[in-house]
GROMACS .gro file of C-alpha atoms in nm:
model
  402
    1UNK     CA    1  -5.867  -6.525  -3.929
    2UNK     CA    2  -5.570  -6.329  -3.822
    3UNK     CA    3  -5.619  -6.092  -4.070
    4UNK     CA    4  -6.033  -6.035  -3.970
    5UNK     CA    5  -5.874  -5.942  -3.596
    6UNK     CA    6  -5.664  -5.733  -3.713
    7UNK     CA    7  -5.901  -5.529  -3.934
    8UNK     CA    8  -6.187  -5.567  -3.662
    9UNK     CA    9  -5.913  -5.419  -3.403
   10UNK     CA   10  -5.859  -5.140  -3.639
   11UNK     CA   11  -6.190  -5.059  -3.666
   12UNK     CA   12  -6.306  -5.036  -3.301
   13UNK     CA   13  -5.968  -4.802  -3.242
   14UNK     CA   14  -6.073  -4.601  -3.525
   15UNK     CA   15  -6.444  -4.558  -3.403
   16UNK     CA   16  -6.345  -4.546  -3.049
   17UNK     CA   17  -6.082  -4.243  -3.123
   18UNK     CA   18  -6.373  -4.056  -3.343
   19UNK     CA   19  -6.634  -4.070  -3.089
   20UNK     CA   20  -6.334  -3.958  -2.855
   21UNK     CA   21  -6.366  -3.580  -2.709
   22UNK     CA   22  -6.045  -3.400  -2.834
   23UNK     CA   23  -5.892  -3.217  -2.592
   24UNK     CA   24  -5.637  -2.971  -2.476
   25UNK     CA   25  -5.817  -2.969  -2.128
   26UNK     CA   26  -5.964  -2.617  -2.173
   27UNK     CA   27  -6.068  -2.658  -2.542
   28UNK     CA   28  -6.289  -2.899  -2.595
   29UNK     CA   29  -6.428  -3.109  -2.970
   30UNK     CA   30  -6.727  -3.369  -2.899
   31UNK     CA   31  -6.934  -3.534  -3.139
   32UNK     CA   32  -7.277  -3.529  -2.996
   33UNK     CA   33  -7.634  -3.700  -3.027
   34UNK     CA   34  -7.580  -4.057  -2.986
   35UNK     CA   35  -7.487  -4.051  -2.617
   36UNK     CA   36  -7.519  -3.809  -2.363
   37UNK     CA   37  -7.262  -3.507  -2.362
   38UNK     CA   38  -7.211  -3.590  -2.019
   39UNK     CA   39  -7.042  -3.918  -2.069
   40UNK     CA   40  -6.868  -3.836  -2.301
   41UNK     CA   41  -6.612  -3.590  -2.095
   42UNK     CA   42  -6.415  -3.688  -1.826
   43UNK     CA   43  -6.398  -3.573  -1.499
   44UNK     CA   44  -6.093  -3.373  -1.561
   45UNK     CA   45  -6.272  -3.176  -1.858
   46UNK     CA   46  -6.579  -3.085  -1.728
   47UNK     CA   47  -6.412  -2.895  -1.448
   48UNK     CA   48  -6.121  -2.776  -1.674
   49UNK     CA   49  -6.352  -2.722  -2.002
   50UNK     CA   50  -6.360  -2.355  -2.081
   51UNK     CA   51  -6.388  -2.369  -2.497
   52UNK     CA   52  -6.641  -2.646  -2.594
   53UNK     CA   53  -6.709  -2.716  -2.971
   54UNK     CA   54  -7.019  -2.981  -3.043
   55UNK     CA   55  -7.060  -3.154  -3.365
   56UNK     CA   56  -7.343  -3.354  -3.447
   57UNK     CA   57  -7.706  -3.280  -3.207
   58UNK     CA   58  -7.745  -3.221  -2.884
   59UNK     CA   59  -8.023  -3.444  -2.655
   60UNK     CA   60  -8.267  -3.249  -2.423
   61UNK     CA   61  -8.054  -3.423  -2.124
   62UNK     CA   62  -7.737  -3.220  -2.282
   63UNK     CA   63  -7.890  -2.890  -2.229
   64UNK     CA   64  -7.991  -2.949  -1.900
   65UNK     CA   65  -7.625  -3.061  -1.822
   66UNK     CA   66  -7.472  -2.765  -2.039
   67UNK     CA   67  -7.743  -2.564  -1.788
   68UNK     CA   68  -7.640  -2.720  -1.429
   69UNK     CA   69  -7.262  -2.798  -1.484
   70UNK     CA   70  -7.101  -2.628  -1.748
   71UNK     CA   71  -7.250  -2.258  -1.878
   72UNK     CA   72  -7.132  -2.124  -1.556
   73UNK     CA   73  -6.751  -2.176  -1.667
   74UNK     CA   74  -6.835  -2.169  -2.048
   75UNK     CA   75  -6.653  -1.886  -2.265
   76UNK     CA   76  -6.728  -2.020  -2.593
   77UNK     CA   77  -7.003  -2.277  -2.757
   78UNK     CA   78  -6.942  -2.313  -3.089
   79UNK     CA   79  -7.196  -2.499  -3.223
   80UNK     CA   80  -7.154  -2.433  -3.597
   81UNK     CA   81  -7.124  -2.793  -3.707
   82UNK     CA   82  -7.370  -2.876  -3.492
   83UNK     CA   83  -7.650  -3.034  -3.669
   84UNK     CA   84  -7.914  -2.787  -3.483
   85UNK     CA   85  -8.211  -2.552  -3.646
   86UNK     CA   86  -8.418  -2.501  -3.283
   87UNK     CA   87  -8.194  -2.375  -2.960
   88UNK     CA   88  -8.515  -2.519  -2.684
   89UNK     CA   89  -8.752  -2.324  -2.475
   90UNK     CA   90  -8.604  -2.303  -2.075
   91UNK     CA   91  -8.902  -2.284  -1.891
   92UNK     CA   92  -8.859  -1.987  -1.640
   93UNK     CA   93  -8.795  -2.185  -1.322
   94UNK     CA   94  -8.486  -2.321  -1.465
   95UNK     CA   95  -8.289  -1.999  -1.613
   96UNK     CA   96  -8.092  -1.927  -1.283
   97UNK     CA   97  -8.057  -2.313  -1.167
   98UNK     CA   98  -7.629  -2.271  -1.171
   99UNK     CA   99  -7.474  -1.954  -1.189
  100UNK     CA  100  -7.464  -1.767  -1.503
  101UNK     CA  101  -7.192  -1.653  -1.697
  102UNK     CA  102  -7.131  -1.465  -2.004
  103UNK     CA  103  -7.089  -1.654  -2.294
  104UNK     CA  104  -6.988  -1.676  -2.707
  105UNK     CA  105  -7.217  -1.870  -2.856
  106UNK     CA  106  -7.142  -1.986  -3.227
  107UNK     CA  107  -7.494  -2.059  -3.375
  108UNK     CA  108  -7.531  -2.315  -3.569
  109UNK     CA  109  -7.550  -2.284  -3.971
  110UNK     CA  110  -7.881  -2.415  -4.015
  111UNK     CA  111  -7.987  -2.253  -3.712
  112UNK     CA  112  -8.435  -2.087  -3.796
  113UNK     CA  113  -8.490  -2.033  -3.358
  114UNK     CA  114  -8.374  -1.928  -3.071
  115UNK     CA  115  -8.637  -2.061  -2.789
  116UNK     CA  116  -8.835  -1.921  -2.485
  117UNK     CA  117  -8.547  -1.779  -2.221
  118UNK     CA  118  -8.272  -1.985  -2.384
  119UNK     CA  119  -8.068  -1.659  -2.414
  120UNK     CA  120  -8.170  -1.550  -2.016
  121UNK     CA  121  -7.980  -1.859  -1.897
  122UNK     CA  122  -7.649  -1.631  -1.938
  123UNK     CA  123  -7.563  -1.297  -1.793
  124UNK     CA  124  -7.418  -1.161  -2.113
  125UNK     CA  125  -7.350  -1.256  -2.469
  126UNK     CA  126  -7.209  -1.207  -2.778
  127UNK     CA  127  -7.370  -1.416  -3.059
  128UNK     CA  128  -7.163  -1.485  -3.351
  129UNK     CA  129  -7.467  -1.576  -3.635
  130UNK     CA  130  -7.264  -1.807  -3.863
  131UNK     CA  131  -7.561  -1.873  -4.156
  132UNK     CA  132  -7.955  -1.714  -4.134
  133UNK     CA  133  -8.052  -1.487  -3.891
  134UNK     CA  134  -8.275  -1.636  -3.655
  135UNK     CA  135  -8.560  -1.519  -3.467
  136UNK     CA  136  -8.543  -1.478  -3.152
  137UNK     CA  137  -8.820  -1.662  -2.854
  138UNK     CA  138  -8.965  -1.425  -2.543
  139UNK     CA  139  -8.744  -1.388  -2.287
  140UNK     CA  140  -8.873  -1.293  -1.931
  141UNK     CA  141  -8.515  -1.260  -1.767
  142UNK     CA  142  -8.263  -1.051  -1.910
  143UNK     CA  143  -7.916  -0.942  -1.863
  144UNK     CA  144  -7.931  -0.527  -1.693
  145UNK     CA  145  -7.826  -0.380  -1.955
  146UNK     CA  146  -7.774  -0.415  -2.353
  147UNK     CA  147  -7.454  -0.292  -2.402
  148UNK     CA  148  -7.411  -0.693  -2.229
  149UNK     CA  149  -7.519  -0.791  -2.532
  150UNK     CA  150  -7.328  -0.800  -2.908
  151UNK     CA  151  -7.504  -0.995  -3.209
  152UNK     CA  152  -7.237  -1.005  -3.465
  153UNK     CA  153  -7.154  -1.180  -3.845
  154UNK     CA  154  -6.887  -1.440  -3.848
  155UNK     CA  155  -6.650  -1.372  -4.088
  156UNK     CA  156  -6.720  -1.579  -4.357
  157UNK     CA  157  -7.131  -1.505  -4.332
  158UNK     CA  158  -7.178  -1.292  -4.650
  159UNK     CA  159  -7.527  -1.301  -4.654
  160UNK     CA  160  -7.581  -1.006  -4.454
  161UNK     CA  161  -7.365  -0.635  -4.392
  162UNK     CA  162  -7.257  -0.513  -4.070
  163UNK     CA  163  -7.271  -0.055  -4.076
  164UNK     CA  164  -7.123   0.083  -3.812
  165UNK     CA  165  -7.252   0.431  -3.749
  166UNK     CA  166  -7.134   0.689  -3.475
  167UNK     CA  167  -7.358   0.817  -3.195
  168UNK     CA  168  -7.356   1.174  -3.257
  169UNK     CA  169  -7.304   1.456  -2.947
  170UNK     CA  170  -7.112   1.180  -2.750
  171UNK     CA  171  -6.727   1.223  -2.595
  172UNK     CA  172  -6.543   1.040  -2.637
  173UNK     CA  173  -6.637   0.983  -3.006
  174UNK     CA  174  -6.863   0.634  -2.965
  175UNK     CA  175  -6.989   0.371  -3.268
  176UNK     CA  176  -7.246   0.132  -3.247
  177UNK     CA  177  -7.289  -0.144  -3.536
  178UNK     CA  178  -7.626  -0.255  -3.698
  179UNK     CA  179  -7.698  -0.588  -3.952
  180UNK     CA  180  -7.889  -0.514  -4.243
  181UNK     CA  181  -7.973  -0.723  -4.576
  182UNK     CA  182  -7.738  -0.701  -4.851
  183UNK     CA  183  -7.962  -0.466  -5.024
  184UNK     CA  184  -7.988  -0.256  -4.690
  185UNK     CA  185  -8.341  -0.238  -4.660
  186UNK     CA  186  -8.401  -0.506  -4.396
  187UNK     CA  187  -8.280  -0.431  -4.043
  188UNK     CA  188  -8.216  -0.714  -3.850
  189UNK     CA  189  -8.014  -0.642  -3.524
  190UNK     CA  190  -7.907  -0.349  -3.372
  191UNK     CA  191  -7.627  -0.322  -3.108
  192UNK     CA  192  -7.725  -0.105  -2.877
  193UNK     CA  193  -7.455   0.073  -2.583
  194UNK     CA  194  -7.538   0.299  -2.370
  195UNK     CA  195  -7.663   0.628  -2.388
  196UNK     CA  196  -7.705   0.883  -2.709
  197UNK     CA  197  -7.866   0.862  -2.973
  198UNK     CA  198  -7.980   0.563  -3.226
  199UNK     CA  199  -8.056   0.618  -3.593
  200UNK     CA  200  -8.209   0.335  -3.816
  201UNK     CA  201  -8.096   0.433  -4.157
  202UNK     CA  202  -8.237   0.617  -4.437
  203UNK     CA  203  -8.381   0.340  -4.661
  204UNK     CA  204  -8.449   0.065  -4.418
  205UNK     CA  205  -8.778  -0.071  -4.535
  206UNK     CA  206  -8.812  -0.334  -4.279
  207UNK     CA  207  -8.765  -0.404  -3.917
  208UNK     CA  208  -8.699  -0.776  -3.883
  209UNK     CA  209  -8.952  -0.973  -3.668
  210UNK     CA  210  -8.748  -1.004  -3.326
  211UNK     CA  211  -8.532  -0.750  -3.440
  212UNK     CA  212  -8.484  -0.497  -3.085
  213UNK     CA  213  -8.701  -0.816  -2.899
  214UNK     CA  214  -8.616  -0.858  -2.478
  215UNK     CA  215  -8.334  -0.604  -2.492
  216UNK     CA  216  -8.329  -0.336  -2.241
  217UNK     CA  217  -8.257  -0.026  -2.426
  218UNK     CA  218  -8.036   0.263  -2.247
  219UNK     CA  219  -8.086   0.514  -2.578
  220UNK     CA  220  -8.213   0.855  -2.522
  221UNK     CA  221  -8.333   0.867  -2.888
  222UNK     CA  222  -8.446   0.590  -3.149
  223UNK     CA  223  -8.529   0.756  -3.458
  224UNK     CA  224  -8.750   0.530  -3.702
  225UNK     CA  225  -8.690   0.636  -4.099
  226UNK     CA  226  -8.932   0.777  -4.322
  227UNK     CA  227  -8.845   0.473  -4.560
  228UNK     CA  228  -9.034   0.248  -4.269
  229UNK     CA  229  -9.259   0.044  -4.431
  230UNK     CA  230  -9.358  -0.230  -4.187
  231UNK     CA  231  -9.211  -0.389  -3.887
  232UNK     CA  232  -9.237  -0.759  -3.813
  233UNK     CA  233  -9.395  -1.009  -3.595
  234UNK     CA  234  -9.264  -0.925  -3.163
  235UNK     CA  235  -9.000  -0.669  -3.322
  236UNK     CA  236  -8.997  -0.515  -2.984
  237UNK     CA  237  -9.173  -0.753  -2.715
  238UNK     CA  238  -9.020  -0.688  -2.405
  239UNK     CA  239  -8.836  -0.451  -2.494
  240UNK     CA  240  -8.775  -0.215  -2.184
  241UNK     CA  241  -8.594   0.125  -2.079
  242UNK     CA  242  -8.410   0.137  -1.761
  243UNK     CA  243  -8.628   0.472  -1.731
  244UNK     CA  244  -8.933   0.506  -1.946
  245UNK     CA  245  -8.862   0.709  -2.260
  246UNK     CA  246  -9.005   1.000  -2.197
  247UNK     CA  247  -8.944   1.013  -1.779
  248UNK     CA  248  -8.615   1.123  -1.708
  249UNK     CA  249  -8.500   1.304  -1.373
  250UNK     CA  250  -8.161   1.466  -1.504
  251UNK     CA  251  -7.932   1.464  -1.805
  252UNK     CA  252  -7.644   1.254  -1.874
  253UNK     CA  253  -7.328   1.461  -1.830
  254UNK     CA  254  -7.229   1.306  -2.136
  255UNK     CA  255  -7.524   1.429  -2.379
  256UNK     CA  256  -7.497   1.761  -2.226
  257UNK     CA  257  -7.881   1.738  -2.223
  258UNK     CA  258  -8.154   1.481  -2.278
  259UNK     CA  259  -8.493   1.499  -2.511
  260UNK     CA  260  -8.547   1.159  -2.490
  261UNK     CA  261  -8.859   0.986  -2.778
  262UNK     CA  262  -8.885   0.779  -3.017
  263UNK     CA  263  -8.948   0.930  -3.306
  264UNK     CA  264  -9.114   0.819  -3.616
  265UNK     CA  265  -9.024   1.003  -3.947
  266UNK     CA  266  -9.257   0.796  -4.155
  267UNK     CA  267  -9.600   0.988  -4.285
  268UNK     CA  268  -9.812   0.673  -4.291
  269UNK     CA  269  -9.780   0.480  -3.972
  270UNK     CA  270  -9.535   0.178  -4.061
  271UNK     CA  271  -9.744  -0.212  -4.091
  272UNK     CA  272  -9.705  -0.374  -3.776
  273UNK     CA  273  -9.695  -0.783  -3.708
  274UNK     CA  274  -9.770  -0.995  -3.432
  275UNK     CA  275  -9.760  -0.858  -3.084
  276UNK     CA  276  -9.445  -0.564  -3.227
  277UNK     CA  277  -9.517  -0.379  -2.923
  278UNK     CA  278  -9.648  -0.602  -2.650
  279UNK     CA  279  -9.532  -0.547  -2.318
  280UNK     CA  280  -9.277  -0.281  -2.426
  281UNK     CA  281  -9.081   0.029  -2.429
  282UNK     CA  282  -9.367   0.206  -2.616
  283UNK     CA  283  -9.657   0.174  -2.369
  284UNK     CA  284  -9.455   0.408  -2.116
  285UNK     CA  285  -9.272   0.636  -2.402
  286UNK     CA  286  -9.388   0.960  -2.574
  287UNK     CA  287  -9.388   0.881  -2.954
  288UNK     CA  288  -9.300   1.165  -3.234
  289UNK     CA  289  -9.448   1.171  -3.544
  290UNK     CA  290  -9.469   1.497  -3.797
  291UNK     CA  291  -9.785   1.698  -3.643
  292UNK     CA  292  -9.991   1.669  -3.957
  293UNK     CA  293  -9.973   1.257  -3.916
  294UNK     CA  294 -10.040   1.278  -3.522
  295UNK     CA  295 -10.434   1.160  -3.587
  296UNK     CA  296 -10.301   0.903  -3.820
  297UNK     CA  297 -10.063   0.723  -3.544
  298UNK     CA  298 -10.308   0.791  -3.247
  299UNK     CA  299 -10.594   0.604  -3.459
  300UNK     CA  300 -10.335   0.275  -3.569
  301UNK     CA  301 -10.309   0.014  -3.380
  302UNK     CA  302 -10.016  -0.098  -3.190
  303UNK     CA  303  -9.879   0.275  -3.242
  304UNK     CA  304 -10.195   0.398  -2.983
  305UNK     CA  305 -10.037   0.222  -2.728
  306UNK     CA  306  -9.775   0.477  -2.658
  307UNK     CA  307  -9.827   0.719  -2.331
  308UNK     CA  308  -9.902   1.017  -2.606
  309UNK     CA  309  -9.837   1.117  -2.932
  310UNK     CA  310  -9.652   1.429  -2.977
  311UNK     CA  311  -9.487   1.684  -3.311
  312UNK     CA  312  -9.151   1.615  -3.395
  313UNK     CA  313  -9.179   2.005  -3.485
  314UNK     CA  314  -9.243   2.086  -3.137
  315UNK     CA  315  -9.007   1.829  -2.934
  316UNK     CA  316  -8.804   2.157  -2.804
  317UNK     CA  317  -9.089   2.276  -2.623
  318UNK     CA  318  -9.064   2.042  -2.363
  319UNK     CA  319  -8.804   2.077  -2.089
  320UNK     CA  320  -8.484   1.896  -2.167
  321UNK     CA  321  -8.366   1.778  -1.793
  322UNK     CA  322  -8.757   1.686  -1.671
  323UNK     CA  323  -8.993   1.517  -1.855
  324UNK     CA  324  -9.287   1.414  -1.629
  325UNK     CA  325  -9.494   1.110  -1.744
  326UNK     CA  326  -9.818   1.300  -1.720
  327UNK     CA  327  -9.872   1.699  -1.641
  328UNK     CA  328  -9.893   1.764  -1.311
  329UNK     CA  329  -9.637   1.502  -1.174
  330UNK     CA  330  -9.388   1.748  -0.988
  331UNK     CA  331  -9.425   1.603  -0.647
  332UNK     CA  332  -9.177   1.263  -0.745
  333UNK     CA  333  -8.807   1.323  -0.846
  334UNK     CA  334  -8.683   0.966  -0.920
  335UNK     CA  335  -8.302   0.909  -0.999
  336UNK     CA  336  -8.172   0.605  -1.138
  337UNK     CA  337  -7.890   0.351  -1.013
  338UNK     CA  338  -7.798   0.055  -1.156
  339UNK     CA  339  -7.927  -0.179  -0.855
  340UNK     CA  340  -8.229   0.078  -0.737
  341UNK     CA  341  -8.448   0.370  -0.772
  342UNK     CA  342  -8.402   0.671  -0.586
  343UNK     CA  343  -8.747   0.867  -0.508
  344UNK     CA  344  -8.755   1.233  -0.348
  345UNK     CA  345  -9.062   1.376  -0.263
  346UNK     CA  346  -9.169   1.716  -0.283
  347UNK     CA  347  -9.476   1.710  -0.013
  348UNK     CA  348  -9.497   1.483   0.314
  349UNK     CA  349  -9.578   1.126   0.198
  350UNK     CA  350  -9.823   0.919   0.357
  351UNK     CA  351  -9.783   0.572   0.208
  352UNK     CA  352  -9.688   0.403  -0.116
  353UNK     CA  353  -9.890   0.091  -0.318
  354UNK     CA  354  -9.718  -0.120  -0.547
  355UNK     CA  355  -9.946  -0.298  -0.855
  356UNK     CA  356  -9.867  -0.470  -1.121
  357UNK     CA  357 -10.011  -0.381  -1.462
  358UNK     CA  358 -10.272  -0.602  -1.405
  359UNK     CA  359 -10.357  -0.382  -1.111
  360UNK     CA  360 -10.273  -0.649  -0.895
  361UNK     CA  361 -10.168  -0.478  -0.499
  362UNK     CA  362  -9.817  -0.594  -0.492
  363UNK     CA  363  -9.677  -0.433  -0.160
  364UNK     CA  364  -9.833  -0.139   0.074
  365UNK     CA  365  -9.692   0.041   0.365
  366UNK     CA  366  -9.603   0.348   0.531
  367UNK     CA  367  -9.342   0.641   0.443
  368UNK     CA  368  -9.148   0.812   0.736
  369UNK     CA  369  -8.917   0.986   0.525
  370UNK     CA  370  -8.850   1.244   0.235
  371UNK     CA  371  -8.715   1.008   0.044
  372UNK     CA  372  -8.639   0.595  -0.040
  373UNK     CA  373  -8.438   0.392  -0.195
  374UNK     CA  374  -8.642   0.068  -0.433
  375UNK     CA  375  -8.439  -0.202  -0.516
  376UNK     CA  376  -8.477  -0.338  -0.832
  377UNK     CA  377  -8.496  -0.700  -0.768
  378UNK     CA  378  -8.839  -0.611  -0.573
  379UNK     CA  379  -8.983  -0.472  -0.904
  380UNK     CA  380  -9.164  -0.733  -1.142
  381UNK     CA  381  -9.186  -0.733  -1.560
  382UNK     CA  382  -9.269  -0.568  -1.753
  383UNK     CA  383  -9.292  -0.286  -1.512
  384UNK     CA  384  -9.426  -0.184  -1.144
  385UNK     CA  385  -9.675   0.094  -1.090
  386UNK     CA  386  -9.567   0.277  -0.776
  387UNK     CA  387  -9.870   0.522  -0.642
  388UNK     CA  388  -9.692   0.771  -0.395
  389UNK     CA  389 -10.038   0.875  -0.114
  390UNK     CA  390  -9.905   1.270   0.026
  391UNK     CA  391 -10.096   1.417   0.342
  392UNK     CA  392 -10.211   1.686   0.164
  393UNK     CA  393 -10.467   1.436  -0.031
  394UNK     CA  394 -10.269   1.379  -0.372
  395UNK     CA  395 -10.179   1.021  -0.529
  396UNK     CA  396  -9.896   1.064  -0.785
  397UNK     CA  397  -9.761   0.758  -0.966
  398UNK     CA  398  -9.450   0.636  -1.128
  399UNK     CA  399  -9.381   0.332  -1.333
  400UNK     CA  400  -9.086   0.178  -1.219
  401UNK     CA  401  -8.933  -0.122  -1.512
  402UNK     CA  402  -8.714  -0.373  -1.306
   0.00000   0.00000   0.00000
C-alpha cells in the first residue's frame, strides 16, 4: 500500500509540474486546450508576461483573453507547437477592445488560415511562417502603413526562398525581400517599405491567392512580369494606397520624381481568381499595359476596373510631379500627412459632400477658406469620395483612402 502512495504521489507531481506554466516571469511555456489559458497563469505572469509560447490548442475563451488582457503587452506568440491549422475570425467590433501592440507571431506548423481581422487586432507585425504559407482572411482595419508589417521564413522552413532585391533610384541604397516557391515561379508575399519602386521578378508565374491582400501599399511603381500567368483568389482585396496610384500632388525628395502605375508587362491579360481586385488599389490607379494589348485589358474582367488603361510606351508623357485623377481636375491640390489630407483650392469654394462608394451622403457643409485640413480617422474604407462645390459653378472630386 505504501508503495501505491508513493507511485500515485509521483504521478500527480509529475502531471501537476507538466500542466505547470514555465516561467522566467517575462517568458512564458503553457500547455493549452484542456483548461482555459487564463487559469493557468498567475497573477504575477499575466502582468509580467512579455514572451508567451503555447503548446497544445487554444479555446475560443483564450483568444478573447489573449485579446482583452494580454496582446497589448505581448512581444512574441510563438505558437509553433501549437496544435492550430485556423487563427479565428474577430468580428470587427472587437479588434480595438484593449490597446494594440505590435507583435511576433510564430505561426503554427500546420497552420492552412489566418481569419477575418485576426491580424487588425495588432498595430504592427512581423510574422515568422514556420511550415505552409497560409492564406490570409479580409481585414477591414489595418495598421497605417506596410512597412509595419514583415512576413518572414523561420530559419529552418525550407520549403520556400526569401530574394531580397534593391529598390532602384533610392538614397540611401534600400532592399526589400519577397517569398517565392522553390522553383521561383510562385510569389507569395512581398514586403513592402516605403516609397520607390517594386519589381515582381522575371519568371514569376503566379501571384499567390492573398498574396499583397489588406496591405496599404506606399510604392510609387509595382511592375507585374511578362511571365504573369494568373493571379489567385483576393490577391489584392483591400489593398489600398495612402494616395491613389495615379494621384499624386508632389514628388518624394527621395525619388527625385514620381510616375507612379502599375504596370503590367504581360501581352495577354494574366487569369484572375476570386474577388483579386475587390475593393482595391486598382479601382483608383492608372494601369500600364504595352499599347497594342490596351483593348485586350480594357475588355477583361477584373483588369476594367482600373480608373484607365494607359501605354507603357507613352508613361513619359504625363507630368511627373501632377497626375490628376481625371483631365480637367486642376482646381484641388491635395498633400498628404500621415494623420490628414491637406486640400488647396484654386477657385473660391462653396461647400464640400462626402459619399461613400455606395454614394451614400456621408458629411456636407460649408467652406470659408482656401484651404482644409481632413483627418483621416473621419474617412471610411475602402475610400471617401470628396466633391469640392466652387462659386464659379464647378464640382471637382477627389477620392480620399483612410
Amino acid at each position: 500500500m505504501k508503495t501505491l502512495l508513493i507511485i500515485w504521489t509521483c504521478l500527480c507531481t509529475g502531471l501537476c509540474m507538466a500542466q505547470a506554466p514555465k516561467s522566467d516571469g517575462t517568458h512564458v511555456t503553457v500547455h493549452a486546450g484542456e483548461n482555459a489559458l487564463e487559469t493557468l497563469l498567475t497573477e504575477e505572469q499575466k502582468q509580467s508576461v512579455t514572451h508567451l509560447t503555447v503548446t497544445g490548442t487554444l479555446l475560443d475563451a483564450d483568444y478573447t483573453f489573449l485579446r482583452d488582457r494580454l496582446y497589448g503587452q505581448l512581444d512574441t506568440l510563438n505558437l509553433r507547437a501549437a496544435n492550430i491549422d485556423t487563427l479565428p475570425d474577430i468580428r470587427t467590433e472587437d479588434i480595438w477592445v484593449s490597446s494594440p501592440n505590435k507583435i511576433h507571431l510564430i505561426l503554427p506548423l500546420n497552420i492552412e488560415h489566418i481569419g477575418v481581422n485576426f491580424l487588425s487586432q495588432f498595430s504592427g507585425y512581423n510574422i515568422e511562417v514556420t511550415g505552409n504559407f497560409p492564406t490570409f482572411g479580409a481585414s477591414f482595419s489595418t495598421p497605417p502603413y506596410s512597412y509595419g508589417i514583415k512576413v518572414l521564413l523561420s530559419e529552418d522552413n525550407f520549403s520556400y526562398k526569401t530574394k531580397i532585391s534593391k529598390t532602384p533610384d533610392r538614397v540611401p541604397e534600400t532592399y526589400y525581400s519577397s517569398i517565392y516557391s522553390l522553383d521561383e515561379e510562385t510569389l507569395y508575399y512581398m514586403n513592402i517599405d516605403d516609397g520607390g519602386e517594386y519589381t515582381i521578378k522575371e519568371g514569376t508565374k503566379v501571384i499567390h491567392g492573398t498574396a499583397f491582400r489588406n496591405l496599404i501599399l506606399t510604392m510609387s511603381k509595382l511592375i507585374l512580369p511578362a511571365s504573369l500567368d494568373s493571379i489567385g483568389d483576393y490577391a489584392f482585396e483591400h489593398t489600398l494606397c495612402l494616395m491613389p496610384v495615379g494621384y499624386v500632388n508632389k514628388p518624394y525628395p527621395t525619388l527625385g520624381h514620381w510616375e507612379p502605375g502599375i504596370i503590367c508587362e504581360a501581352i495577354e491579360p494574366p487569369k484572375l481568381g476570386k474577388d483579386v481586385f475587390k475593393e482595391s488599389v486598382l479601382m483608383f490607379s492608372y494601369l500600364y499595359v504595352h499599347e497594342a494589348c490596351i483593348e485586350r485589358y480594357k475588355q477583361a474582367d477584373g483588369w476594367n476596373s482600373a480608373i484607365e488603361v494607359r501605354a507603357i510606351e507613352k508613361m513619359g508623357d504625363y507630368p511627373h510631379s501632377v497626375l490628376p485623377l481625371k483631365k480637367g481636375e486642376e482646381n484641388i491640390s491635395v498633400t498628404t500627412t500621415p494623420d490628414s489630407y491637406e486640400l488647396t483650392f484654386g477657385q473660391k469654394p462653396l461647400y464640400m459632400e462626402m459619399y461613400n462608394t455606395n454614394g451614400v451622403l456621408l458629411t456636407k457643409h460649408p467652406i470659408e477658406s482656401s484651404s482644409l485640413s481632413i483627418d483621416r480617422n473621419r474617412l471610411v474604407t475602402p475610400c471617401t469620395i470628396v466633391c469640392v462645390h466652387f462659386t464659379n459653378g464647378t464640382t471637382e472630386t477627389v477620392k480620399l483612402i483612410p
